Amino acid sequence: MSSSIYLIVALGALVAGFVQGLSGFAFGLVAMSFWAWAVDPLVAAMLAVFGALVGQLIAAVTVRRGFDWPTLWPFLVGGLAGVPLGVWLLPHLDVPLFKACVGGLLVIWCPAMLMARSLPKIQAGGRTADGVSGLLGGVCSGVAGFSGAIPTLWCTVRGMPKDASRAVVQNFNLAMLAVSFAIHLAAGNVRLSMLPLFGIVAGAVLLPVLLGARLYAGISETAFRNLVLGLLTASGVALLASSLPALAVRAG
């Protein structure tokens, strides 16, 4: 494995770790914007799950967060149903098409919310809708560690306060990523040859996650929502940039 791969993996983990520490999610989305260009898709997926899990474990002991079980449990139930489906889909998935679909959703919906004078609040659906959001997050977690994007977007359109949203997303992410990594281990998707890259990711995320978590404490409600929507938009652009060329070649 060339030294440039190690450098790309480290750089992706550094940037993604900072974003995760600041926002509570998006490690996989940000890291993939670096890794999708040079790292084997299966390896990149395992690194994304592992790196996001390490970041969440660090945040679990450094960032104060609530634990609102009545709000959290529908997300967890849906997510636990979705993770095995995502792991099963990974070897069969059309990865460029999956990235394009997720990226398209993010770049259309998030800027519309950013440009709105006041964020729309969706009250309909109740716990069933929360569970569907968790299900989709679980599928994305099993595929490539993208557990937080859809639940975060859903918490935002629900109008949850900053700390309440982070509590749901961080607890959800930690649970989904732990289950995803365990299932990938059992399925044999994690290989000994990946261990050096796991070590690089684990070392690279430590300080950025702590720095991002420290900055989070000083962000206002409005600034946090704008940050979340901006990060989701940027993540969508990165997903489209990495997937559309492959789809264009296939179509041509």
JSON list of C-alpha atoms in Angstrom, two decimals:
[
{"chain": "A", "resi": 1, "resn": "MET", "atom": "CA", "xyz": [0.00, 0.00, 0.00]},
{"chain": "A", "resi": 2, "resn": "SER", "atom": "CA", "xyz": [1.50, 3.34, -1.08]},
{"chain": "A", "resi": 3, "resn": "SER", "atom": "CA", "xyz": [2.35, 6.11, 1.36]},
{"chain": "A", "resi": 4, "resn": "SER", "atom": "CA", "xyz": [-0.12, 8.41, -0.42]},
{"chain": "A", "resi": 5, "resn": "ILE", "atom": "CA", "xyz": [-2.99, 6.15, 0.73]},
{"chain": "A", "resi": 6, "resn": "TYR", "atom": "CA", "xyz": [-1.89, 6.49, 4.34]},
{"chain": "A", "resi": 7, "resn": "LEU", "atom": "CA", "xyz": [-1.72, 10.28, 3.92]},
{"chain": "A", "resi": 8, "resn": "ILE", "atom": "CA", "xyz": [-5.21, 10.47, 2.39]},
{"chain": "A", "resi": 9, "resn": "VAL", "atom": "CA", "xyz": [-6.64, 8.27, 5.14]},
{"chain": "A", "resi": 10, "resn": "ALA", "atom": "CA", "xyz": [-5.03, 10.41, 7.84]},
{"chain": "A", "resi": 11, "resn": "LEU", "atom": "CA", "xyz": [-6.16, 13.68, 6.28]},
{"chain": "A", "resi": 12, "resn": "GLY", "atom": "CA", "xyz": [-9.73, 12.45, 5.88]},
{"chain": "A", "resi": 13, "resn": "ALA", "atom": "CA", "xyz": [-9.81, 11.26, 9.48]},
{"chain": "A", "resi": 14, "resn": "LEU", "atom": "CA", "xyz": [-8.44, 14.58, 10.78]},
{"chain": "A", "resi": 15, "resn": "VAL", "atom": "CA", "xyz": [-11.05, 16.70, 9.02]},
{"chain": "A", "resi": 16, "resn": "ALA", "atom": "CA", "xyz": [-13.91, 14.28, 9.68]},
{"chain": "A", "resi": 17, "resn": "GLY", "atom": "CA", "xyz": [-12.97, 13.99, 13.36]},
{"chain": "A", "resi": 18, "resn": "PHE", "atom": "CA", "xyz": [-13.16, 17.74, 13.82]},
{"chain": "A", "resi": 19, "resn": "VAL", "atom": "CA", "xyz": [-16.53, 17.94, 12.08]},
{"chain": "A", "resi": 20, "resn": "GLN", "atom": "CA", "xyz": [-17.88, 15.06, 14.16]},
{"chain": "A", "resi": 21, "resn": "GLY", "atom": "CA", "xyz": [-16.69, 16.64, 17.40]},
{"chain": "A", "resi": 22, "resn": "LEU", "atom": "CA", "xyz": [-18.34, 19.94, 16.47]},
{"chain": "A", "resi": 23, "resn": "SER", "atom": "CA", "xyz": [-21.62, 18.64, 15.07]},
{"chain": "A", "resi": 24, "resn": "GLY", "atom": "CA", "xyz": [-22.03, 15.18, 16.65]},
{"chain": "A", "resi": 25, "resn": "PHE", "atom": "CA", "xyz": [-22.26, 13.40, 13.29]},
{"chain": "A", "resi": 26, "resn": "ALA", "atom": "CA", "xyz": [-20.97, 13.34, 9.68]},
{"chain": "A", "resi": 27, "resn": "PHE", "atom": "CA", "xyz": [-17.65, 11.50, 10.17]},
{"chain": "A", "resi": 28, "resn": "GLY", "atom": "CA", "xyz": [-18.39, 9.01, 7.40]},
{"chain": "A", "resi": 29, "resn": "LEU", "atom": "CA", "xyz": [-19.78, 11.60, 5.00]},
{"chain": "A", "resi": 30, "resn": "VAL", "atom": "CA", "xyz": [-16.79, 13.93, 5.40]},
{"chain": "A", "resi": 31, "resn": "ALA", "atom": "CA", "xyz": [-14.18, 11.17, 5.40]},
{"chain": "A", "resi": 32, "resn": "MET", "atom": "CA", "xyz": [-15.64, 9.60, 2.27]},
{"chain": "A", "resi": 33, "resn": "SER", "atom": "CA", "xyz": [-15.19, 12.89, 0.42]},
{"chain": "A", "resi": 34, "resn": "PHE", "atom": "CA", "xyz": [-11.46, 12.23, 0.80]},
{"chain": "A", "resi": 35, "resn": "TRP", "atom": "CA", "xyz": [-11.33, 8.44, 0.69]},
{"chain": "A", "resi": 36, "resn": "ALA", "atom": "CA", "xyz": [-13.74, 7.75, -2.19]},
{"chain": "A", "resi": 37, "resn": "TRP", "atom": "CA", "xyz": [-11.14, 8.93, -4.70]},
{"chain": "A", "resi": 38, "resn": "ALA", "atom": "CA", "xyz": [-8.31, 6.60, -3.70]},
{"chain": "A", "resi": 39, "resn": "VAL", "atom": "CA", "xyz": [-9.38, 3.91, -1.21]},
{"chain": "A", "resi": 40, "resn": "ASP", "atom": "CA", "xyz": [-11.08, 0.61, -2.07]},
{"chain": "A", "resi": 41, "resn": "PRO", "atom": "CA", "xyz": [-14.85, 1.01, -1.40]},
{"chain": "A", "resi": 42, "resn": "LEU", "atom": "CA", "xyz": [-15.03, -1.86, 1.11]},
{"chain": "A", "resi": 43, "resn": "VAL", "atom": "CA", "xyz": [-11.94, -0.64, 2.98]},
{"chain": "A", "resi": 44, "resn": "ALA", "atom": "CA", "xyz": [-13.27, 2.92, 2.99]},
{"chain": "A", "resi": 45, "resn": "ALA", "atom": "CA", "xyz": [-16.61, 1.72, 4.37]},
{"chain": "A", "resi": 46, "resn": "MET", "atom": "CA", "xyz": [-14.93, -0.19, 7.21]},
{"chain": "A", "resi": 47, "resn": "LEU", "atom": "CA", "xyz": [-12.69, 2.78, 8.03]},
{"chain": "A", "resi": 48, "resn": "ALA", "atom": "CA", "xyz": [-15.71, 5.09, 8.06]},
{"chain": "A", "resi": 49, "resn": "VAL", "atom": "CA", "xyz": [-17.61, 2.87, 10.50]},
{"chain": "A", "resi": 50, "resn": "PHE", "atom": "CA", "xyz": [-14.54, 2.43, 12.72]},
{"chain": "A", "resi": 51, "resn": "GLY", "atom": "CA", "xyz": [-13.53, 6.10, 12.70]},
{"chain": "A", "resi": 52, "resn": "ALA", "atom": "CA", "xyz": [-17.04, 7.30, 13.45]},
{"chain": "A", "resi": 53, "resn": "LEU", "atom": "CA", "xyz": [-17.31, 4.80, 16.31]},
{"chain": "A", "resi": 54, "resn": "VAL", "atom": "CA", "xyz": [-14.00, 5.94, 17.81]},
{"chain": "A", "resi": 55, "resn": "GLY", "atom": "CA", "xyz": [-15.11, 9.56, 17.56]},
{"chain": "A", "resi": 56, "resn": "GLN", "atom": "CA", "xyz": [-18.41, 8.80, 19.27]},
{"chain": "A", "resi": 57, "resn": "LEU", "atom": "CA", "xyz": [-16.65, 6.93, 22.08]},
{"chain": "A", "resi": 58, "resn": "ILE", "atom": "CA", "xyz": [-14.40, 9.93, 22.66]},
{"chain": "A", "resi": 59, "resn": "ALA", "atom": "CA", "xyz": [-17.39, 12.28, 22.63]},
{"chain": "A", "resi": 60, "resn": "ALA", "atom": "CA", "xyz": [-19.27, 10.00, 25.03]},
{"chain": "A", "resi": 61, "resn": "VAL", "atom": "CA", "xyz": [-16.77, 10.78, 27.79]},
{"chain": "A", "resi": 62, "resn": "THR", "atom": "CA", "xyz": [-16.01, 14.41, 26.91]},
{"chain": "A", "resi": 63, "resn": "VAL", "atom": "CA", "xyz": [-19.29, 16.07, 25.86]},
{"chain": "A", "resi": 64, "resn": "ARG", "atom": "CA", "xyz": [-22.17, 16.39, 28.31]},
{"chain": "A", "resi": 65, "resn": "ARG", "atom": "CA", "xyz": [-25.39, 15.14, 26.75]},
{"chain": "A", "resi": 66, "resn": "GLY", "atom": "CA", "xyz": [-28.80, 14.14, 27.97]},
{"chain": "A", "resi": 67, "resn": "PHE", "atom": "CA", "xyz": [-30.49, 10.79, 27.67]},
{"chain": "A", "resi": 68, "resn": "ASP", "atom": "CA", "xyz": [-34.17, 11.24, 26.85]},
{"chain": "A", "resi": 69, "resn": "TRP", "atom": "CA", "xyz": [-35.33, 7.63, 26.51]},
{"chain": "A", "resi": 70, "resn": "PRO", "atom": "CA", "xyz": [-38.92, 8.41, 25.39]},
{"chain": "A", "resi": 71, "resn": "THR", "atom": "CA", "xyz": [-37.54, 10.47, 22.49]},
{"chain": "A", "resi": 72, "resn": "LEU", "atom": "CA", "xyz": [-34.63, 8.18, 21.68]},
{"chain": "A", "resi": 73, "resn": "TRP", "atom": "CA", "xyz": [-36.19, 4.72, 21.64]},
{"chain": "A", "resi": 74, "resn": "PRO", "atom": "CA", "xyz": [-38.08, 4.95, 18.30]},
{"chain": "A", "resi": 75, "resn": "PHE", "atom": "CA", "xyz": [-34.84, 5.96, 16.58]},
{"chain": "A", "resi": 76, "resn": "LEU", "atom": "CA", "xyz": [-33.00, 3.04, 18.18]},
{"chain": "A", "resi": 77, "resn": "VAL", "atom": "CA", "xyz": [-35.67, 0.48, 17.30]},
{"chain": "A", "resi": 78, "resn": "GLY", "atom": "CA", "xyz": [-35.72, 1.61, 13.68]},
{"chain": "A", "resi": 79, "resn": "GLY", "atom": "CA", "xyz": [-31.94, 1.78, 13.53]},
{"chain": "A", "resi": 80, "resn": "LEU", "atom": "CA", "xyz": [-31.41, -1.69, 14.94]},
{"chain": "A", "resi": 81, "resn": "ALA", "atom": "CA", "xyz": [-33.73, -3.04, 12.24]},
{"chain": "A", "resi": 82, "resn": "GLY", "atom": "CA", "xyz": [-31.85, -1.11, 9.55]},
{"chain": "A", "resi": 83, "resn": "VAL", "atom": "CA", "xyz": [-28.24, -1.95, 10.40]},
{"chain": "A", "resi": 84, "resn": "PRO", "atom": "CA", "xyz": [-28.36, -5.65, 9.40]},
{"chain": "A", "resi": 85, "resn": "LEU", "atom": "CA", "xyz": [-30.10, -4.66, 6.18]},
{"chain": "A", "resi": 86, "resn": "GLY", "atom": "CA", "xyz": [-27.34, -2.16, 5.40]},
{"chain": "A", "resi": 87, "resn": "VAL", "atom": "CA", "xyz": [-24.59, -4.69, 6.13]},
{"chain": "A", "resi": 88, "resn": "TRP", "atom": "CA", "xyz": [-26.35, -7.22, 3.89]},
{"chain": "A", "resi": 89, "resn": "LEU", "atom": "CA", "xyz": [-26.76, -4.62, 1.13]},
{"chain": "A", "resi": 90, "resn": "LEU", "atom": "CA", "xyz": [-23.11, -3.52, 1.13]},
{"chain": "A", "resi": 91, "resn": "PRO", "atom": "CA", "xyz": [-21.71, -6.31, -1.12]},
{"chain": "A", "resi": 92, "resn": "HIS", "atom": "CA", "xyz": [-24.73, -6.05, -3.46]},
{"chain": "A", "resi": 93, "resn": "LEU", "atom": "CA", "xyz": [-25.17, -2.28, -3.48]},
{"chain": "A", "resi": 94, "resn": "ASP", "atom": "CA", "xyz": [-24.68, -0.03, -6.47]},
{"chain": "A", "resi": 95, "resn": "VAL", "atom": "CA", "xyz": [-22.39, 2.29, -4.50]},
{"chain": "A", "resi": 96, "resn": "PRO", "atom": "CA", "xyz": [-22.26, 5.23, -6.98]},
{"chain": "A", "resi": 97, "resn": "LEU", "atom": "CA", "xyz": [-26.05, 5.23, -7.30]},
{"chain": "A", "resi": 98, "resn": "PHE", "atom": "CA", "xyz": [-26.48, 5.04, -3.51]},
{"chain": "A", "resi": 99, "resn": "LYS", "atom": "CA", "xyz": [-24.13, 8.00, -3.02]},
{"chain": "A", "resi": 100, "resn": "ALA", "atom": "CA", "xyz": [-25.87, 9.99, -5.76]},
{"chain": "A", "resi": 101, "resn": "CYS", "atom": "CA", "xyz": [-29.31, 9.42, -4.19]},
{"chain": "A", "resi": 102, "resn": "VAL", "atom": "CA", "xyz": [-28.19, 10.43, -0.69]},
{"chain": "A", "resi": 103, "resn": "GLY", "atom": "CA", "xyz": [-26.17, 13.36, -2.04]},
{"chain": "A", "resi": 104, "resn": "GLY", "atom": "CA", "xyz": [-29.07, 14.58, -4.17]},
{"chain": "A", "resi": 105, "resn": "LEU", "atom": "CA", "xyz": [-31.42, 14.52, -1.18]},
{"chain": "A", "resi": 106, "resn": "LEU", "atom": "CA", "xyz": [-28.99, 16.56, 0.91]},
{"chain": "A", "resi": 107, "resn": "VAL", "atom": "CA", "xyz": [-28.15, 19.21, -1.71]},
{"chain": "A", "resi": 108, "resn": "ILE", "atom": "CA", "xyz": [-31.81, 19.86, -2.52]},
{"chain": "A", "resi": 109, "resn": "TRP", "atom": "CA", "xyz": [-33.41, 19.83, 0.93]},
{"chain": "A", "resi": 110, "resn": "CYS", "atom": "CA", "xyz": [-30.73, 21.41, 3.13]},
{"chain": "A", "resi": 111, "resn": "PRO", "atom": "CA", "xyz": [-30.12, 24.62, 1.11]},
{"chain": "A", "resi": 112, "resn": "ALA", "atom": "CA", "xyz": [-33.88, 25.12, 0.88]},
{"chain": "A", "resi": 113, "resn": "MET", "atom": "CA", "xyz": [-34.03, 25.04, 4.66]},
{"chain": "A", "resi": 114, "resn": "LEU", "atom": "CA", "xyz": [-31.02, 27.34, 4.96]},
{"chain": "A", "resi": 115, "resn": "MET", "atom": "CA", "xyz": [-32.63, 29.94, 2.71]},
{"chain": "A", "resi": 116, "resn": "ALA", "atom": "CA", "xyz": [-35.95, 29.84, 4.55]},
{"chain": "A", "resi": 117, "resn": "ARG", "atom": "CA", "xyz": [-36.59, 32.69, 6.97]},
{"chain": "A", "resi": 118, "resn": "SER", "atom": "CA", "xyz": [-37.65, 30.27, 9.65]},
{"chain": "A", "resi": 119, "resn": "LEU", "atom": "CA", "xyz": [-37.04, 26.55, 9.70]},
{"chain": "A", "resi": 120, "resn": "PRO", "atom": "CA", "xyz": [-40.16, 24.51, 9.08]},
{"chain": "A", "resi": 121, "resn": "LYS", "atom": "CA", "xyz": [-41.19, 22.31, 11.97]},
{"chain": "A", "resi": 122, "resn": "ILE", "atom": "CA", "xyz": [-42.78, 18.97, 11.13]},
{"chain": "A", "resi": 123, "resn": "GLN", "atom": "CA", "xyz": [-44.96, 17.65, 13.92]},
{"chain": "A", "resi": 124, "resn": "ALA", "atom": "CA", "xyz": [-46.75, 14.90, 11.98]},
{"chain": "A", "resi": 125, "resn": "GLY", "atom": "CA", "xyz": [-45.80, 11.25, 12.10]},
{"chain": "A", "resi": 126, "resn": "GLY", "atom": "CA", "xyz": [-44.91, 11.01, 15.77]},
{"chain": "A", "resi": 127, "resn": "ARG", "atom": "CA", "xyz": [-42.80, 8.09, 16.92]},
{"chain": "A", "resi": 128, "resn": "THR", "atom": "CA", "xyz": [-43.48, 6.14, 13.72]},
{"chain": "A", "resi": 129, "resn": "ALA", "atom": "CA", "xyz": [-41.76, 8.84, 11.65]},
{"chain": "A", "resi": 130, "resn": "ASP", "atom": "CA", "xyz": [-38.89, 8.93, 14.16]},
{"chain": "A", "resi": 131, "resn": "GLY", "atom": "CA", "xyz": [-38.54, 5.17, 13.76]},
{"chain": "A", "resi": 132, "resn": "VAL", "atom": "CA", "xyz": [-38.44, 5.45, 9.96]},
{"chain": "A", "resi": 133, "resn": "SER", "atom": "CA", "xyz": [-35.72, 8.07, 10.29]},
{"chain": "A", "resi": 134, "resn": "GLY", "atom": "CA", "xyz": [-33.81, 5.68, 12.54]},
{"chain": "A", "resi": 135, "resn": "LEU", "atom": "CA", "xyz": [-34.34, 2.82, 10.07]},
{"chain": "A", "resi": 136, "resn": "LEU", "atom": "CA", "xyz": [-32.82, 4.84, 7.23]},
{"chain": "A", "resi": 137, "resn": "GLY", "atom": "CA", "xyz": [-29.95, 5.91, 9.49]},
{"chain": "A", "resi": 138, "resn": "GLY", "atom": "CA", "xyz": [-29.36, 2.28, 10.45]},
{"chain": "A", "resi": 139, "resn": "VAL", "atom": "CA", "xyz": [-29.21, 1.20, 6.80]},
{"chain": "A", "resi": 140, "resn": "CYS", "atom": "CA", "xyz": [-26.73, 3.98, 6.02]},
{"chain": "A", "resi": 141, "resn": "SER", "atom": "CA", "xyz": [-24.69, 2.99, 9.08]},
{"chain": "A", "resi": 142, "resn": "GLY", "atom": "CA", "xyz": [-24.47, -0.60, 7.93]},
{"chain": "A", "resi": 143, "resn": "VAL", "atom": "CA", "xyz": [-23.46, 0.45, 4.42]},
{"chain": "A", "resi": 144, "resn": "ALA", "atom": "CA", "xyz": [-20.76, 3.00, 5.22]},
{"chain": "A", "resi": 145, "resn": "GLY", "atom": "CA", "xyz": [-21.08, 4.50, 8.70]},
{"chain": "A", "resi": 146, "resn": "PHE", "atom": "CA", "xyz": [-23.42, 7.31, 7.59]},
{"chain": "A", "resi": 147, "resn": "SER", "atom": "CA", "xyz": [-25.63, 6.77, 10.62]},
{"chain": "A", "resi": 148, "resn": "GLY", "atom": "CA", "xyz": [-26.24, 10.39, 11.61]},
{"chain": "A", "resi": 149, "resn": "ALA", "atom": "CA", "xyz": [-27.15, 12.32, 8.47]},
{"chain": "A", "resi": 150, "resn": "ILE", "atom": "CA", "xyz": [-30.84, 11.42, 8.10]},
{"chain": "A", "resi": 151, "resn": "PRO", "atom": "CA", "xyz": [-31.70, 11.37, 11.84]},
{"chain": "A", "resi": 152, "resn": "THR", "atom": "CA", "xyz": [-29.92, 14.74, 12.24]},
{"chain": "A", "resi": 153, "resn": "LEU", "atom": "CA", "xyz": [-31.87, 16.22, 9.36]},
{"chain": "A", "resi": 154, "resn": "TRP", "atom": "CA", "xyz": [-35.09, 14.82, 10.86]},
{"chain": "A", "resi": 155, "resn": "CYS", "atom": "CA", "xyz": [-34.33, 16.25, 14.32]},
{"chain": "A", "resi": 156, "resn": "THR", "atom": "CA", "xyz": [-33.68, 19.60, 12.65]},
{"chain": "A", "resi": 157, "resn": "VAL", "atom": "CA", "xyz": [-37.00, 19.69, 10.79]},
{"chain": "A", "resi": 158, "resn": "ARG", "atom": "CA", "xyz": [-38.68, 18.56, 14.02]},
{"chain": "A", "resi": 159, "resn": "GLY", "atom": "CA", "xyz": [-37.40, 21.79, 15.55]},
{"chain": "A", "resi": 160, "resn": "MET", "atom": "CA", "xyz": [-35.52, 20.11, 18.40]},
{"chain": "A", "resi": 161, "resn": "PRO", "atom": "CA", "xyz": [-33.27, 22.37, 20.52]},
{"chain": "A", "resi": 162, "resn": "LYS", "atom": "CA", "xyz": [-29.54, 22.06, 19.95]},
{"chain": "A", "resi": 163, "resn": "ASP", "atom": "CA", "xyz": [-28.73, 19.97, 23.01]},
{"chain": "A", "resi": 164, "resn": "ALA", "atom": "CA", "xyz": [-31.79, 17.72, 22.60]},
{"chain": "A", "resi": 165, "resn": "SER", "atom": "CA", "xyz": [-30.90, 17.04, 18.97]},
{"chain": "A", "resi": 166, "resn": "ARG", "atom": "CA", "xyz": [-27.29, 16.29, 19.83]},
{"chain": "A", "resi": 167, "resn": "ALA", "atom": "CA", "xyz": [-28.34, 13.95, 22.63]},
{"chain": "A", "resi": 168, "resn": "VAL", "atom": "CA", "xyz": [-30.53, 11.93, 20.25]},
{"chain": "A", "resi": 169, "resn": "VAL", "atom": "CA", "xyz": [-27.99, 11.88, 17.42]},
{"chain": "A", "resi": 170, "resn": "GLN", "atom": "CA", "xyz": [-24.93, 11.03, 19.53]},
{"chain": "A", "resi": 171, "resn": "ASN", "atom": "CA", "xyz": [-26.64, 8.26, 21.47]},
{"chain": "A", "resi": 172, "resn": "PHE", "atom": "CA", "xyz": [-28.17, 6.91, 18.25]},
{"chain": "A", "resi": 173, "resn": "ASN", "atom": "CA", "xyz": [-24.85, 7.08, 16.40]},
{"chain": "A", "resi": 174, "resn": "LEU", "atom": "CA", "xyz": [-22.93, 5.36, 19.17]},
{"chain": "A", "resi": 175, "resn": "ALA", "atom": "CA", "xyz": [-25.41, 2.48, 19.28]},
{"chain": "A", "resi": 176, "resn": "MET", "atom": "CA", "xyz": [-25.69, 2.07, 15.50]},
{"chain": "A", "resi": 177, "resn": "LEU", "atom": "CA", "xyz": [-21.97, 2.25, 14.85]},
{"chain": "A", "resi": 178, "resn": "ALA", "atom": "CA", "xyz": [-21.16, -0.25, 17.60]},
{"chain": "A", "resi": 179, "resn": "VAL", "atom": "CA", "xyz": [-23.72, -2.70, 16.19]},
{"chain": "A", "resi": 180, "resn": "SER", "atom": "CA", "xyz": [-22.56, -2.08, 12.62]},
{"chain": "A", "resi": 181, "resn": "PHE", "atom": "CA", "xyz": [-18.91, -2.71, 13.43]},
{"chain": "A", "resi": 182, "resn": "ALA", "atom": "CA", "xyz": [-19.76, -5.88, 15.38]},
{"chain": "A", "resi": 183, "resn": "ILE", "atom": "CA", "xyz": [-21.80, -7.23, 12.47]},
{"chain": "A", "resi": 184, "resn": "HIS", "atom": "CA", "xyz": [-19.06, -6.39, 9.99]},
{"chain": "A", "resi": 185, "resn": "LEU", "atom": "CA", "xyz": [-16.58, -8.23, 12.19]},
{"chain": "A", "resi": 186, "resn": "ALA", "atom": "CA", "xyz": [-18.82, -11.27, 12.35]},
{"chain": "A", "resi": 187, "resn": "ALA", "atom": "CA", "xyz": [-19.36, -11.15, 8.58]},
{"chain": "A", "resi": 188, "resn": "GLY", "atom": "CA", "xyz": [-15.61, -11.10, 7.89]},
{"chain": "A", "resi": 189, "resn": "ASN", "atom": "CA", "xyz": [-15.63, -7.67, 6.27]},
{"chain": "A", "resi": 190, "resn": "VAL", "atom": "CA", "xyz": [-12.93, -6.42, 8.67]},
{"chain": "A", "resi": 191, "resn": "ARG", "atom": "CA", "xyz": [-9.59, -7.88, 7.60]},
{"chain": "A", "resi": 192, "resn": "LEU", "atom": "CA", "xyz": [-6.14, -8.04, 9.18]},
{"chain": "A", "resi": 193, "resn": "SER", "atom": "CA", "xyz": [-4.71, -6.04, 6.29]},
{"chain": "A", "resi": 194, "resn": "MET", "atom": "CA", "xyz": [-6.85, -3.08, 7.40]},
{"chain": "A", "resi": 195, "resn": "LEU", "atom": "CA", "xyz": [-5.32, -2.87, 10.89]},
{"chain": "A", "resi": 196, "resn": "PRO", "atom": "CA", "xyz": [-2.58, -0.33, 10.00]},
{"chain": "A", "resi": 197, "resn": "LEU", "atom": "CA", "xyz": [-5.23, 1.96, 8.50]},
{"chain": "A", "resi": 198, "resn": "PHE", "atom": "CA", "xyz": [-7.42, 1.52, 11.59]},
{"chain": "A", "resi": 199, "resn": "GLY", "atom": "CA", "xyz": [-4.46, 2.63, 13.70]},
{"chain": "A", "resi": 200, "resn": "ILE", "atom": "CA", "xyz": [-3.96, 5.73, 11.58]},
{"chain": "A", "resi": 201, "resn": "VAL", "atom": "CA", "xyz": [-7.66, 6.63, 11.83]},
{"chain": "A", "resi": 202, "resn": "ALA", "atom": "CA", "xyz": [-7.78, 6.09, 15.60]},
{"chain": "A", "resi": 203, "resn": "GLY", "atom": "CA", "xyz": [-4.73, 8.29, 16.15]},
{"chain": "A", "resi": 204, "resn": "ALA", "atom": "CA", "xyz": [-5.86, 10.99, 13.74]},
{"chain": "A", "resi": 205, "resn": "VAL", "atom": "CA", "xyz": [-9.35, 11.55, 15.17]},
{"chain": "A", "resi": 206, "resn": "LEU", "atom": "CA", "xyz": [-8.43, 12.05, 18.85]},
{"chain": "A", "resi": 207, "resn": "LEU", "atom": "CA", "xyz": [-7.41, 15.71, 18.98]},
{"chain": "A", "resi": 208, "resn": "PRO", "atom": "CA", "xyz": [-9.78, 16.97, 16.24]},
{"chain": "A", "resi": 209, "resn": "VAL", "atom": "CA", "xyz": [-12.79, 15.41, 17.98]},
{"chain": "A", "resi": 210, "resn": "LEU", "atom": "CA", "xyz": [-11.83, 17.04, 21.28]},
{"chain": "A", "resi": 211, "resn": "LEU", "atom": "CA", "xyz": [-11.27, 20.42, 19.60]},
{"chain": "A", "resi": 212, "resn": "GLY", "atom": "CA", "xyz": [-14.59, 20.26, 17.76]},
{"chain": "A", "resi": 213, "resn": "ALA", "atom": "CA", "xyz": [-16.43, 19.26, 20.93]},
{"chain": "A", "resi": 214, "resn": "ARG", "atom": "CA", "xyz": [-14.94, 22.21, 22.77]},
{"chain": "A", "resi": 215, "resn": "LEU", "atom": "CA", "xyz": [-16.11, 24.66, 20.11]},
{"chain": "A", "resi": 216, "resn": "TYR", "atom": "CA", "xyz": [-19.61, 23.15, 20.17]},
{"chain": "A", "resi": 217, "resn": "ALA", "atom": "CA", "xyz": [-20.28, 24.50, 23.66]},
{"chain": "A", "resi": 218, "resn": "GLY", "atom": "CA", "xyz": [-20.11, 28.11, 22.48]},
{"chain": "A", "resi": 219, "resn": "ILE", "atom": "CA", "xyz": [-22.44, 27.82, 19.48]},
{"chain": "A", "resi": 220, "resn": "SER", "atom": "CA", "xyz": [-25.92, 29.35, 19.59]},
{"chain": "A", "resi": 221, "resn": "GLU", "atom": "CA", "xyz": [-29.08, 27.47, 18.57]},
{"chain": "A", "resi": 222, "resn": "THR", "atom": "CA", "xyz": [-29.34, 29.33, 15.24]},
{"chain": "A", "resi": 223, "resn": "ALA", "atom": "CA", "xyz": [-25.65, 28.98, 14.46]},
{"chain": "A", "resi": 224, "resn": "PHE", "atom": "CA", "xyz": [-25.76, 25.27, 15.26]},
{"chain": "A", "resi": 225, "resn": "ARG", "atom": "CA", "xyz": [-28.71, 24.63, 12.94]},
{"chain": "A", "resi": 226, "resn": "ASN", "atom": "CA", "xyz": [-27.04, 26.61, 10.16]},
{"chain": "A", "resi": 227, "resn": "LEU", "atom": "CA", "xyz": [-23.83, 24.66, 10.76]},
{"chain": "A", "resi": 228, "resn": "VAL", "atom": "CA", "xyz": [-25.65, 21.32, 10.59]},
{"chain": "A", "resi": 229, "resn": "LEU", "atom": "CA", "xyz": [-27.47, 22.22, 7.38]},
{"chain": "A", "resi": 230, "resn": "GLY", "atom": "CA", "xyz": [-24.29, 23.63, 5.84]},
{"chain": "A", "resi": 231, "resn": "LEU", "atom": "CA", "xyz": [-22.33, 20.49, 6.68]},
{"chain": "A", "resi": 232, "resn": "LEU", "atom": "CA", "xyz": [-25.08, 18.28, 5.29]},
{"chain": "A", "resi": 233, "resn": "THR", "atom": "CA", "xyz": [-25.11, 20.33, 2.08]},
{"chain": "A", "resi": 234, "resn": "ALA", "atom": "CA", "xyz": [-21.33, 20.09, 1.72]},
{"chain": "A", "resi": 235, "resn": "SER", "atom": "CA", "xyz": [-21.49, 16.37, 2.38]},
{"chain": "A", "resi": 236, "resn": "GLY", "atom": "CA", "xyz": [-24.13, 16.00, -0.33]},
{"chain": "A", "resi": 237, "resn": "VAL", "atom": "CA", "xyz": [-21.96, 17.88, -2.81]},
{"chain": "A", "resi": 238, "resn": "ALA", "atom": "CA", "xyz": [-19.00, 15.62, -1.98]},
{"chain": "A", "resi": 239, "resn": "LEU", "atom": "CA", "xyz": [-21.12, 12.50, -2.46]},
{"chain": "A", "resi": 240, "resn": "LEU", "atom": "CA", "xyz": [-22.35, 13.73, -5.83]},
{"chain": "A", "resi": 241, "resn": "ALA", "atom": "CA", "xyz": [-18.83, 14.68, -6.90]},
{"chain": "A", "resi": 242, "resn": "SER", "atom": "CA", "xyz": [-17.57, 11.18, -6.14]},
{"chain": "A", "resi": 243, "resn": "SER", "atom": "CA", "xyz": [-20.51, 9.33, -7.70]},
{"chain": "A", "resi": 244, "resn": "LEU", "atom": "CA", "xyz": [-21.70, 11.24, -10.77]},
{"chain": "A", "resi": 245, "resn": "PRO", "atom": "CA", "xyz": [-18.53, 10.74, -12.86]},
{"chain": "A", "resi": 246, "resn": "ALA", "atom": "CA", "xyz": [-18.82, 6.97, -12.43]},
{"chain": "A", "resi": 247, "resn": "LEU", "atom": "CA", "xyz": [-22.52, 7.05, -13.32]},
{"chain": "A", "resi": 248, "resn": "ALA", "atom": "CA", "xyz": [-21.77, 9.23, -16.37]},
{"chain": "A", "resi": 249, "resn": "VAL", "atom": "CA", "xyz": [-19.13, 6.79, -17.63]},
{"chain": "A", "resi": 250, "resn": "ARG", "atom": "CA", "xyz": [-21.56, 3.92, -17.15]},
{"chain": "A", "resi": 251, "resn": "ALA", "atom": "CA", "xyz": [-24.33, 5.75, -19.00]},
{"chain": "A", "resi": 252, "resn": "GLY", "atom": "CA", "xyz": [-22.04, 6.79, -21.86]}
]
